[in-house]
Coordinates of C-alpha atoms in Angstrom, one line a residue:
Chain A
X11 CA -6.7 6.3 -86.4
X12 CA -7.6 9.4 -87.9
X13 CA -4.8 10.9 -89.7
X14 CA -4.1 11.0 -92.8
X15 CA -1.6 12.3 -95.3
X16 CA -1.9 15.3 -97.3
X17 CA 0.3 16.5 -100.2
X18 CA 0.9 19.7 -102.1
X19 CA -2.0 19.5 -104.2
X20 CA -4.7 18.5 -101.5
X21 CA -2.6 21.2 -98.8
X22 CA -5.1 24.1 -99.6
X23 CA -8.4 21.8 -99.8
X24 CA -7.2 20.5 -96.5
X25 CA -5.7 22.2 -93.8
X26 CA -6.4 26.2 -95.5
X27 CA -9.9 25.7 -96.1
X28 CA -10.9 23.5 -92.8
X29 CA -13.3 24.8 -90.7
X30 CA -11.7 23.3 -87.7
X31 CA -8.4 23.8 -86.2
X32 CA -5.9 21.9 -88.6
X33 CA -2.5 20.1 -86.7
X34 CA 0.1 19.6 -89.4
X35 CA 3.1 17.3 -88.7
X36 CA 5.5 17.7 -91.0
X37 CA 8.0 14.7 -91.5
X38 CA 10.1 12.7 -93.3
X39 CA 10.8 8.5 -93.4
X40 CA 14.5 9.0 -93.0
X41 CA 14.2 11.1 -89.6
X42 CA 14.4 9.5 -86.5
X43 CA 12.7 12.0 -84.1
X44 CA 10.0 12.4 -86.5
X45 CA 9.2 8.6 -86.1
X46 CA 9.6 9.3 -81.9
X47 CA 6.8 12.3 -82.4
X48 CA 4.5 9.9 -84.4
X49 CA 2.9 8.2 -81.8
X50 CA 2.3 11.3 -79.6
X51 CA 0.2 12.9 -83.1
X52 CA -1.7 9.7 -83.8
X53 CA -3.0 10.1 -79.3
X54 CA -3.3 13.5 -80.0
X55 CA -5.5 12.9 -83.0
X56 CA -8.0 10.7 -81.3
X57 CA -8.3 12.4 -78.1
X58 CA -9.1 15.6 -80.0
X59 CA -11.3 13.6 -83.0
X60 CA -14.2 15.9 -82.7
X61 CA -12.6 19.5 -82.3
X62 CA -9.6 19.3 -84.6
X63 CA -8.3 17.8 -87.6
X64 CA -5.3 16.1 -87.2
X65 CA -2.8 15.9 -91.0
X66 CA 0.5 14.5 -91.5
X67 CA 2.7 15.9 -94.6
X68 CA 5.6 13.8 -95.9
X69 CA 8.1 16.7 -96.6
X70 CA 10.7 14.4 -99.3
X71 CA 7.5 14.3 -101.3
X72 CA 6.1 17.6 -101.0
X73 CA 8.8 19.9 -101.0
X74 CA 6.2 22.8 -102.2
X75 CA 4.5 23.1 -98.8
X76 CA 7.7 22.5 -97.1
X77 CA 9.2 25.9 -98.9
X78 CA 6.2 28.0 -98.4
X79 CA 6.0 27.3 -94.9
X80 CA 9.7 27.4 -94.2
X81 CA 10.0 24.2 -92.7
X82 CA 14.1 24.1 -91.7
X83 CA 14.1 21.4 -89.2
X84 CA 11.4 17.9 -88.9
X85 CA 9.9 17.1 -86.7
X86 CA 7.8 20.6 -87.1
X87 CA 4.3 20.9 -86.1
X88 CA 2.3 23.9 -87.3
X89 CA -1.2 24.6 -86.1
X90 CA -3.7 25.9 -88.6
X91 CA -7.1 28.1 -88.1
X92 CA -9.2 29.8 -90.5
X93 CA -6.4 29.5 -93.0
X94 CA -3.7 31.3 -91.1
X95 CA -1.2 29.5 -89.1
X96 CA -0.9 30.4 -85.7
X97 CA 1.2 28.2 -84.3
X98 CA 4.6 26.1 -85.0
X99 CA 6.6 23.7 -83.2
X100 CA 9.5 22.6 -84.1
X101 CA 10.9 19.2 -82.6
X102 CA 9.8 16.3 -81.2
X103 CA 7.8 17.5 -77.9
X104 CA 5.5 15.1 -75.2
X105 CA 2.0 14.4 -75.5
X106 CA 1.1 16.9 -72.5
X107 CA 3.2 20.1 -74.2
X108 CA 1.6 19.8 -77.2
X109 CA -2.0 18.8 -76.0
X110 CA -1.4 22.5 -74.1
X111 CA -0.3 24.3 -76.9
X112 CA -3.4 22.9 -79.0
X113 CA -5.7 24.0 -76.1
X114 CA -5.0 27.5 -77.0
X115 CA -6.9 27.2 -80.2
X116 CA -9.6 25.3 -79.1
X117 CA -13.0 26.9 -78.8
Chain B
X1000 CA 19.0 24.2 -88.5
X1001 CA 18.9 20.7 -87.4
X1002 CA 15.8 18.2 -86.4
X1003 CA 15.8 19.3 -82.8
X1004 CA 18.2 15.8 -82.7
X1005 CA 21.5 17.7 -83.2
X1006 CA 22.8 18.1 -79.1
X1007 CA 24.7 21.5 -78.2
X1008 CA 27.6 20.2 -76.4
X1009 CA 28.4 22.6 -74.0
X1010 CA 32.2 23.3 -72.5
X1011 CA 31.0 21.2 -69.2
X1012 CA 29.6 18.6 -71.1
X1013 CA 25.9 19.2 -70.5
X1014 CA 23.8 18.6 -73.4
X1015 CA 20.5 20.7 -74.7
X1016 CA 18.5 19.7 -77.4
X1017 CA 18.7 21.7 -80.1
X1018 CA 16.6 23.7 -82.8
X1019 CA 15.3 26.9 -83.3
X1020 CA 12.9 27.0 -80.8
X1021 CA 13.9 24.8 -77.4
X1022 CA 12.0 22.3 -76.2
X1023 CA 9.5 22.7 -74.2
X1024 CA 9.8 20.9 -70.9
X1025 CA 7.1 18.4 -70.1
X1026 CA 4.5 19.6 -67.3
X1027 CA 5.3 17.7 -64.4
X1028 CA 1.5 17.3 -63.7
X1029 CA 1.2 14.5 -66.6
X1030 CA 4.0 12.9 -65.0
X1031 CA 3.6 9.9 -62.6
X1032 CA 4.7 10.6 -59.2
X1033 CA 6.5 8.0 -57.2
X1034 CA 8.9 10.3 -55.3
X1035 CA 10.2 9.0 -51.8
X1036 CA 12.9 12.5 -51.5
X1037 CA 10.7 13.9 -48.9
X1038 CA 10.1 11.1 -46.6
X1039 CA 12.3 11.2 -43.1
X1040 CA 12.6 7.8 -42.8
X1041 CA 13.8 5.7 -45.5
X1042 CA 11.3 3.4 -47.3
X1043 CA 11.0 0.0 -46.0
X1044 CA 10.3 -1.5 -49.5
X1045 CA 10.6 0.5 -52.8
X1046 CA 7.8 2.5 -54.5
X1047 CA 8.1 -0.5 -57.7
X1048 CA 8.8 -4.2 -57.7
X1049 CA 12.7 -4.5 -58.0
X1050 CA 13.9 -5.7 -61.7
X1051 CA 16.8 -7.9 -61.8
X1052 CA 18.5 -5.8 -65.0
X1053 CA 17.5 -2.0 -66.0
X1054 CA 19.2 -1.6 -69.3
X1055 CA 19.6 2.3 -70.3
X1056 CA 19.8 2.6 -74.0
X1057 CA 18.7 2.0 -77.5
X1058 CA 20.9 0.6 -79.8
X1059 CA 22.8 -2.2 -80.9
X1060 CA 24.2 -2.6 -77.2
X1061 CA 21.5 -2.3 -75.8
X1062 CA 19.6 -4.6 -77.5
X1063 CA 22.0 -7.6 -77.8
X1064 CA 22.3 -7.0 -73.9
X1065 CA 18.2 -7.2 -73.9
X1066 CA 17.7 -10.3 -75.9
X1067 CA 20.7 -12.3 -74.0
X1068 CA 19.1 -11.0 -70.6
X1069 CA 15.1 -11.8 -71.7
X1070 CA 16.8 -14.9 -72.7
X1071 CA 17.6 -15.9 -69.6
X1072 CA 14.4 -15.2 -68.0
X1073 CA 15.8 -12.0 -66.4
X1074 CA 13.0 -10.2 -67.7
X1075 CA 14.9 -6.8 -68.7
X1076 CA 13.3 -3.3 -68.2
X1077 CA 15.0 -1.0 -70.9
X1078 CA 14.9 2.5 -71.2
X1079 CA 15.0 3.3 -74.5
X1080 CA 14.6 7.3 -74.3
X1081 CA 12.3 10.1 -75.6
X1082 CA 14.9 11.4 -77.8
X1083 CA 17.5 11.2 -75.4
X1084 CA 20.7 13.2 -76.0
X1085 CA 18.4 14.9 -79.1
X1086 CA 18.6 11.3 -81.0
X1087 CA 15.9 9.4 -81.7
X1088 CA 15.4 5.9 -79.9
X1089 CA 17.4 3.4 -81.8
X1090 CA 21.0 5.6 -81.2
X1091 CA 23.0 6.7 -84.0
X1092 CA 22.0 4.4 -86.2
X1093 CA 19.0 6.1 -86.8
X1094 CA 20.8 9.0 -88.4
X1095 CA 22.3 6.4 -90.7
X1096 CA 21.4 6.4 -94.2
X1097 CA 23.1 2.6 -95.7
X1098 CA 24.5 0.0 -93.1
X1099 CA 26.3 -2.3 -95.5
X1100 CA 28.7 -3.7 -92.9
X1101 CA 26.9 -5.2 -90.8
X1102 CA 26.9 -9.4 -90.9
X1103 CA 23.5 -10.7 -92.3
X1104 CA 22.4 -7.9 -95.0
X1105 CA 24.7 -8.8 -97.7
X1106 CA 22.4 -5.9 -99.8
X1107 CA 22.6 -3.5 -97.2
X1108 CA 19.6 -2.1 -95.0
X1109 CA 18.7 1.6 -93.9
X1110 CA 19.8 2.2 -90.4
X1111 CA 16.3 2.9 -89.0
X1112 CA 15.5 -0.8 -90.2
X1113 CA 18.5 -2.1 -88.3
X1114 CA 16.9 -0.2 -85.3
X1115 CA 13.6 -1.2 -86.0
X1116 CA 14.7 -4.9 -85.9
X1117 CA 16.6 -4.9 -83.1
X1118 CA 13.5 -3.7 -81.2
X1119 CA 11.4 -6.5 -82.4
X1120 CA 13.4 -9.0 -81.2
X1121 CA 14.3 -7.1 -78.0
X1122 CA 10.5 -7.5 -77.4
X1123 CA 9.7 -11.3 -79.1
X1124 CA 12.5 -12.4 -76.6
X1125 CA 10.3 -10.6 -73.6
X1126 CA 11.8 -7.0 -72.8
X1127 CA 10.0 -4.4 -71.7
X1128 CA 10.9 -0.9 -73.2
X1129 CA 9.8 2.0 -72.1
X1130 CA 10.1 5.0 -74.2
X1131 CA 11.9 7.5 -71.5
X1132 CA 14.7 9.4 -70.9
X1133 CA 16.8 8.3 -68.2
X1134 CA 17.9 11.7 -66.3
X1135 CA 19.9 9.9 -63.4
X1136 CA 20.8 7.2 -61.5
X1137 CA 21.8 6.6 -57.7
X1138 CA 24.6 4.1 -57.3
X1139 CA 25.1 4.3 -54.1
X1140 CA 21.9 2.4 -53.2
X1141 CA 20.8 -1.1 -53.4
X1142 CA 19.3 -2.3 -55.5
X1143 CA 20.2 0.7 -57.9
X1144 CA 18.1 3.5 -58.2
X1145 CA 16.8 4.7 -61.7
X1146 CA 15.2 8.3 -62.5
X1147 CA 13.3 9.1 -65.7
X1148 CA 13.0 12.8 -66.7
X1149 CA 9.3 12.5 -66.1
X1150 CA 9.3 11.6 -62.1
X1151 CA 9.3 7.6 -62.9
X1152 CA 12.0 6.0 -60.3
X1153 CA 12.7 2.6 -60.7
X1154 CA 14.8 -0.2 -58.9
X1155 CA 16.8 -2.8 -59.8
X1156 CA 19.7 -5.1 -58.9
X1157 CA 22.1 -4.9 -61.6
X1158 CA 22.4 -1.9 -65.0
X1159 CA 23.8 -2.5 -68.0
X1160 CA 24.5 1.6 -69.6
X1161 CA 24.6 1.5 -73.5
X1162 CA 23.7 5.3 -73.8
X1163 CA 26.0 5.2 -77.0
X1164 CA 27.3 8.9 -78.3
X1165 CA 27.0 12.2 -79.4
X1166 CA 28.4 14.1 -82.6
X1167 CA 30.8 16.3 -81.4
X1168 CA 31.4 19.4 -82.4
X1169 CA 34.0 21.8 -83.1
X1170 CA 34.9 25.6 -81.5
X1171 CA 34.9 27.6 -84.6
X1172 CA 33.8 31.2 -84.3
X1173 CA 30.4 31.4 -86.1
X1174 CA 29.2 28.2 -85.5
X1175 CA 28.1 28.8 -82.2
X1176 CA 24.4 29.7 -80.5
X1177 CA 25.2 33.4 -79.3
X1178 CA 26.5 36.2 -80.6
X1179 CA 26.5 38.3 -83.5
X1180 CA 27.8 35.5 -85.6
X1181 CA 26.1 32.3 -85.0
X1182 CA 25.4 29.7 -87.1
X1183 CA 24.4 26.6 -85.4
X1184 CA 21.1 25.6 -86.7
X1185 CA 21.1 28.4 -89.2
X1186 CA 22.8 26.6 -91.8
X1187 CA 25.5 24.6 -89.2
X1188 CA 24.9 21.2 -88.2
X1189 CA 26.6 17.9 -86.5
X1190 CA 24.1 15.7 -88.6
X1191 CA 24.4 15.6 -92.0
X1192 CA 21.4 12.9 -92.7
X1193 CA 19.0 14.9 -90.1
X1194 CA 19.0 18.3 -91.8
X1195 CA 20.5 17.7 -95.4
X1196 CA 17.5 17.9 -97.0
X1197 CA 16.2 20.5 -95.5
X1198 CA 15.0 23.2 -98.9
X1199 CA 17.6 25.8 -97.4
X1200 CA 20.4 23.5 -98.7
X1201 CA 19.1 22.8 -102.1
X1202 CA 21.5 23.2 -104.5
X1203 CA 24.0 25.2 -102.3
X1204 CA 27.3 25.0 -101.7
X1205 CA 28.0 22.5 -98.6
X1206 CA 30.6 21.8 -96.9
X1207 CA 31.9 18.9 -94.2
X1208 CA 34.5 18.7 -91.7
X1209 CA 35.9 15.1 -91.2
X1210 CA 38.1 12.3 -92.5
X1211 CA 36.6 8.9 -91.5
X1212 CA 33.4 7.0 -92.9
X1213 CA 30.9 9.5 -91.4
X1214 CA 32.4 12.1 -93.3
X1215 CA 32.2 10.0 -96.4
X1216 CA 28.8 9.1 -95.9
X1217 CA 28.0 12.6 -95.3
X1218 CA 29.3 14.0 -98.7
X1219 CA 27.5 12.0 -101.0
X1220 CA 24.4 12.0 -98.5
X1221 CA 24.9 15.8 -99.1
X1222 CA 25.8 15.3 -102.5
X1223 CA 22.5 14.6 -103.9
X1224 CA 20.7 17.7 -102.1
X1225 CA 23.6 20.5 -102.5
X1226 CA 25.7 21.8 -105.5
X1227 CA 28.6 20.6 -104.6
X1228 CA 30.4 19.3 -101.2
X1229 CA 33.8 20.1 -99.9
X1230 CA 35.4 17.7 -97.4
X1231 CA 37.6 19.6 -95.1
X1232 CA 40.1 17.2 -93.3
X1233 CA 42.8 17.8 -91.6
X1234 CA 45.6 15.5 -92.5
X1235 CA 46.7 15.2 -96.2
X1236 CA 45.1 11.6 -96.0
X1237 CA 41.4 10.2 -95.1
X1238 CA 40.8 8.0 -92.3
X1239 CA 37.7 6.2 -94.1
X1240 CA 37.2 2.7 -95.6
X1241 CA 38.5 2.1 -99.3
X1242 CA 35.3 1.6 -100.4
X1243 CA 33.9 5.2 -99.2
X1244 CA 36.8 7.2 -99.8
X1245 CA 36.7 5.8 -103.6
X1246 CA 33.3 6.3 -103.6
X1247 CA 33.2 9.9 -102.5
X1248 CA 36.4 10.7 -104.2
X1249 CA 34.5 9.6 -107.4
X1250 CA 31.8 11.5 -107.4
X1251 CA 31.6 15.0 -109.3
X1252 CA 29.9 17.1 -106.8
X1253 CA 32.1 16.2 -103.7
X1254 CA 35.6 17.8 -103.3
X1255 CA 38.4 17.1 -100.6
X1256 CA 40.6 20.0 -99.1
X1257 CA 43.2 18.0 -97.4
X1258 CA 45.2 19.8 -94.7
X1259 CA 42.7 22.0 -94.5
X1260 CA 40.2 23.6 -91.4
X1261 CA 37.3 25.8 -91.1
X1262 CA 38.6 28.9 -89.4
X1263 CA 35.5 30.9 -89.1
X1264 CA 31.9 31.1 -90.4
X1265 CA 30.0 33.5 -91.6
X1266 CA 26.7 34.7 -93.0
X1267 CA 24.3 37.7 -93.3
X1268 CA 23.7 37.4 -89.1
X1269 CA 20.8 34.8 -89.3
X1270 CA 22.3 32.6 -92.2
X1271 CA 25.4 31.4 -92.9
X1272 CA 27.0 32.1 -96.6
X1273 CA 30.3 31.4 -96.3
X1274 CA 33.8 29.2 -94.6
X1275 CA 37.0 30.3 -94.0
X1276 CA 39.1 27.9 -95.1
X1277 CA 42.4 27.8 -93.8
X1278 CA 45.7 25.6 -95.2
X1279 CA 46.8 24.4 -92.1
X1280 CA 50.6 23.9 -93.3
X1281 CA 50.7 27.2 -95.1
X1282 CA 48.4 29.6 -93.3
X1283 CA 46.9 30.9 -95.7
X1284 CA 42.8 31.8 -95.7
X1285 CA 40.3 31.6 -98.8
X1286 CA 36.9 32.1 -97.8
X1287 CA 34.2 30.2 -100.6
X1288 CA 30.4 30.2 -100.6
X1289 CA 29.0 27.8 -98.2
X1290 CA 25.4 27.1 -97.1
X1291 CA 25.3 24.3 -94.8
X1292 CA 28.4 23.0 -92.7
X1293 CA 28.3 19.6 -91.4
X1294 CA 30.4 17.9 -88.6
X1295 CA 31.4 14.4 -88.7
X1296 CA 34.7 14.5 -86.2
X1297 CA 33.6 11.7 -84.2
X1298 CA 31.4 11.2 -81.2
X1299 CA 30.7 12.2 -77.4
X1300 CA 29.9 9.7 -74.7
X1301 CA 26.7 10.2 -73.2
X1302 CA 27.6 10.1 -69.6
X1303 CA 26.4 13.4 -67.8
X1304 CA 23.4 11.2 -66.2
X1305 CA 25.6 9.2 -64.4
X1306 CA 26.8 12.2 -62.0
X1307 CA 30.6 10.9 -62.0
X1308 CA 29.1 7.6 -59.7
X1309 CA 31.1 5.3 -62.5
X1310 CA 34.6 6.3 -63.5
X1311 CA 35.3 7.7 -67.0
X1312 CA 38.6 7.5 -68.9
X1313 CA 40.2 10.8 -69.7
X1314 CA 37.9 11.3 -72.8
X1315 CA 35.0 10.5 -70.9
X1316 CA 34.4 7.4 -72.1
X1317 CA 33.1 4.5 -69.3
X1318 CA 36.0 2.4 -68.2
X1319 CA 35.3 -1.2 -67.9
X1320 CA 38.1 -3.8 -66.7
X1321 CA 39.7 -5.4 -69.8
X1322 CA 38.1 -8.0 -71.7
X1323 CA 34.7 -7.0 -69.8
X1324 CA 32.0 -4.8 -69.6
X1325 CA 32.8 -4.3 -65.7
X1326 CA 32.6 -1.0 -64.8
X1327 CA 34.2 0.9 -61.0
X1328 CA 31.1 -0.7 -59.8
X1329 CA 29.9 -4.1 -59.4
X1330 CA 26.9 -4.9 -60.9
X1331 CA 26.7 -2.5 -63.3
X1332 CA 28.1 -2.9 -66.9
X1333 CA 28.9 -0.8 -69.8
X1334 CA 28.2 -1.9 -73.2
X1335 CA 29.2 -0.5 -76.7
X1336 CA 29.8 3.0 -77.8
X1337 CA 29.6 4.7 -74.0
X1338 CA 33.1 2.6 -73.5
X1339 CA 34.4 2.0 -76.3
X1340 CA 36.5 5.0 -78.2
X1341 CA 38.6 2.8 -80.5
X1342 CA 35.8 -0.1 -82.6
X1343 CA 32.5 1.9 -82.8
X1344 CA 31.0 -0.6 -85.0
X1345 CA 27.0 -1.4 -84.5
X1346 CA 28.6 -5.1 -84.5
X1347 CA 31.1 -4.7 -81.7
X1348 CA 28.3 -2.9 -79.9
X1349 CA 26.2 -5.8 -80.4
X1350 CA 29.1 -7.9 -79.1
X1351 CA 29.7 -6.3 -76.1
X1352 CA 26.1 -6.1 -75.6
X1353 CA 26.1 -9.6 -75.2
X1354 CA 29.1 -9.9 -73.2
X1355 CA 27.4 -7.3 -70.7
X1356 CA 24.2 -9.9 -70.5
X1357 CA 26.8 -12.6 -69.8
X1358 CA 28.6 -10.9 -67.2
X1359 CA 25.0 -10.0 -65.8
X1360 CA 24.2 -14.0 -65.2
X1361 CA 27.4 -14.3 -63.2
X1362 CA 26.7 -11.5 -61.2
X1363 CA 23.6 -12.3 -60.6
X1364 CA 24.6 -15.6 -59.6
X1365 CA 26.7 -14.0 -56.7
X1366 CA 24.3 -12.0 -55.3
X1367 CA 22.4 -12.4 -52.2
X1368 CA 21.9 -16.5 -51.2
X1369 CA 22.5 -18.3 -54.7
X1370 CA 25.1 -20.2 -54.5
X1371 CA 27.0 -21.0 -57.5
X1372 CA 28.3 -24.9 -57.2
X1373 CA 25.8 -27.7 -57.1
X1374 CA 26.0 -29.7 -54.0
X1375 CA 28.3 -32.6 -54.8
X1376 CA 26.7 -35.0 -52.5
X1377 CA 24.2 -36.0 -54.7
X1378 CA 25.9 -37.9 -58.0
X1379 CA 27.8 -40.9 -55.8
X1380 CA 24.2 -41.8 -54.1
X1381 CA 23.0 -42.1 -57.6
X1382 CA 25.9 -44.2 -58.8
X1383 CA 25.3 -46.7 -55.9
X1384 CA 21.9 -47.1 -56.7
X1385 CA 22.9 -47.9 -60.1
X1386 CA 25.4 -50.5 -59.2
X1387 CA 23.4 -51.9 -56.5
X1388 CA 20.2 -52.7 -59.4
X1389 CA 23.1 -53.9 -62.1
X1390 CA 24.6 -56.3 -59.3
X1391 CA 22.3 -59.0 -59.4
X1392 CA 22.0 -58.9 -63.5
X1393 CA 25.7 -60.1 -63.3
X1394 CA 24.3 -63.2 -61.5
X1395 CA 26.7 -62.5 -58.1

């Protein structure tokens, strides 16, 4: 499995300076469709090991992040590239919607 | 402003999901395709082997239903739902902060861990659960036909429904989707534990309508996010437990405005900032500060997928003969909160969970060439055998 978490501190190491395309699910323990989306992220992340980088960000614990990007709802998923989101998804979607809405970033 | 889990009820009773942005629907070309519509000529045997019990749903009910039924080697299919009706798999109890009510946890457990083990032992006692959404079901077959919102169609002789329900929501202008005023997911919600911690609502005003436990719950969920919370209820008395009303009542940030509704929200045009509160036996209108507005005024049967083939009480809950889980038609059974309006408890859910697994055995037991009594024949053969061996121990 190749996700793992990031925080506030390691946000900017991580996901804004990544060469590659950086998913970012952003959730929390006590929500339900977060744990429902879970799953479909850890597929995703092993299907796409070697042309993106798959992060998940626990948004009780880093409420920094969570602010700056505006997160209002979780499950949200927000793709990354070069630094500069271009992407966001908010709510628990299938596998196949977000493996197509990750194809759109993929060189 | 909710975790695309809150559901829009709409005036016919349809549900969306919903969230800012609406979710996607899946591409059909992922979705495995067993569909028989097209064919002239009915199918001679169906596209999958035919299950004795399909259960649709995910919580307590369900899952009481699934052990009893695994139990008794029925081998249960159960459809536990992609975030059916907006909730996660596991039903409301997943939105559930503390369950400290229910028999066995005299400390208390978190809801999801409630869930969580009610799906292990769903699957130790030998279910299979497959995380879809059931979008219909055709009762007018046999065995019973059962559609998944991703083209699956399954078949199977008896169904056991414990789809639960939804939060419900009240018509108060500004807390809708459209319009120039309309707050719903901008600072309105039906689900206090989904979105109260969202960084909008930190240390803001909040508000909740409601009078029972959920509302209770809600407040000092809400409570430790927001500046202060003001219960809105109706009647000049709660409906909750002792122990929550105490609870709530005693802590500093949570309020109660008894007698009291929301009469309109409003905001800025994509937030909301403030309530109308009205005094429902005076008339008369204050309007306070108010970031985040949370309904807890009870629940919504999920029903819609069953396309009016079982009949529905005036509220449209399922109605089930009394003392049973019998629904209007035989061989399928209705379990927990889907038919029952007046317990709601994730024990009497369990309960009639069982009862629907139990009712399933007799069914069962009536269907095609099983017949129910033993043959009789056999026990007085046995006796004279016995008689005939003791006879010549008594020296005759």
């Amino acid at each position: 499995m190749s996700v793992s978490q990031v925080t506030d501190a390691s946000f900017k190491q991580e996901v804004i300076n990544n060469n590659l395309p950086v998913l970012v699910d952003f959730w929390a323990p006590w929500c339900g469709p977060c744990r429902m989306v879970s799953p479909v992220v850890d597929e995703i992340a092993e299907e796409y090991e070697s042309s993106i980088k798959v992060v998940k960000i626990n948004t009780d614990d880093n409420p920094t992040i969570a602010a700056e990007y505006g997160i209002r709802s979780i499950p949200t998923l927000m793709i990354f590239k070069a630094g500069e989101r271009v992407d966001t998804v908010i709510g628990a979607v299938p596998k196949s919607t977000l493996a197509s809405t990750l194809n759109k970033y993929i060189s | 402003m909710a975790v695309s889990a809150v559901v829009n009820v709409a005036a016919d009773g349809a549900t969306t999901n919903g969230g800012e942005a609406p979710l996607p629907a899946p591409s059909l070309e992922d979705a495995p395709a067993v569909e028989l519509e097209g064919s002239a000529l009915p199918p001679s045997t169906p596209p999958t082997p035919v299950r004795d019990v399909i259960i649709i749903g995910s919580g307590p009910a369900a899952h009481t239903a699934a052990i009893y039924a695994a139990r008794a080697e029925r081998q249960p299919l159960m459809f536990e739902g992609m975030l059916a009706a907006g909730v996660a798999a596991g039903g409301q109890l997943t939105t559930t902060t503390e369950v400290e009510n229910f028999p066995g946890f005299p400390g208390g457990l978190s809801g999801p861990d409630l869930t969580d083990r009610f799906r292990a032992h769903s699957i130790a006692a030998g279910t299979e659960i497959i995380t879809e959404t059931v979008s219909a079901v055709d009762l007018a077959v046999r065995p019973f036909k059962v559609s998944t919102e991703w083209g699956g169609t399954y078949f199977a002789h008896s169904l056991i429904i414990a789809t639960g329900a939804t939060a419900r929501r009240l018509d108060i202008p500004g807390t809708g989707e459209t319009g120039p005023e309309a707050y719903w997911q901008q600072g309105v919600s039906a689900c206090a534990v989904c979105d109260g911690a969202a960084p909008t609502f930190r240390d803001k005003p909040l508000a909740v309508i409601g009078g029972g436990d959920t509302a209770m719950e809600e407040a000092l969920f809400l409570a430790k996010y927001g500046s202060s919370v003001t219960v809105v209820h109706r009647r000049d008395e709660l409906r909750a437990s002792k122990v929550m009303q105490r609870r709530a009542l005693a802590h500093p940030k949570i309020r109660v405005a008894y007698s009291a509704g929301v009469a309109a929200a409003k905001g800025d045009g994509s937030l909301l900032k403030t309530i109308v509160l009205k005094d429902l036996k005076s008339g008369a209108t204050t309007e306070q500060p108010c970031n985040g507005l949370f309904f807890a005024v009870g629940h919504v049967p999920n029903t819609t997928f069953l396309g009016g083939q079982v009949t529905l009480d005036a509220d449209g809950y399922i109605l089930t003969k009394p003392g049973t889980t019998r629904t209007s038609v035989d061989g399928v059974f209705a379990a927990g909160d889907v038919q029952d309006k007046q317990w709601r408890q994730a024990v009497t859910a369990a309960g009639s969970g069982c009862m629907a697994a139990m009712e399933l055995e007799h069914f069962m037991a009536t269907l095609g060439e099983q017949p129910e009594e033993e043959p009789v024949q056999e026990l007085p053969v046995q006796s004279e055998a016995t008689l005939h061996t003791l006879a010549p121990a008594h020296g005759h």
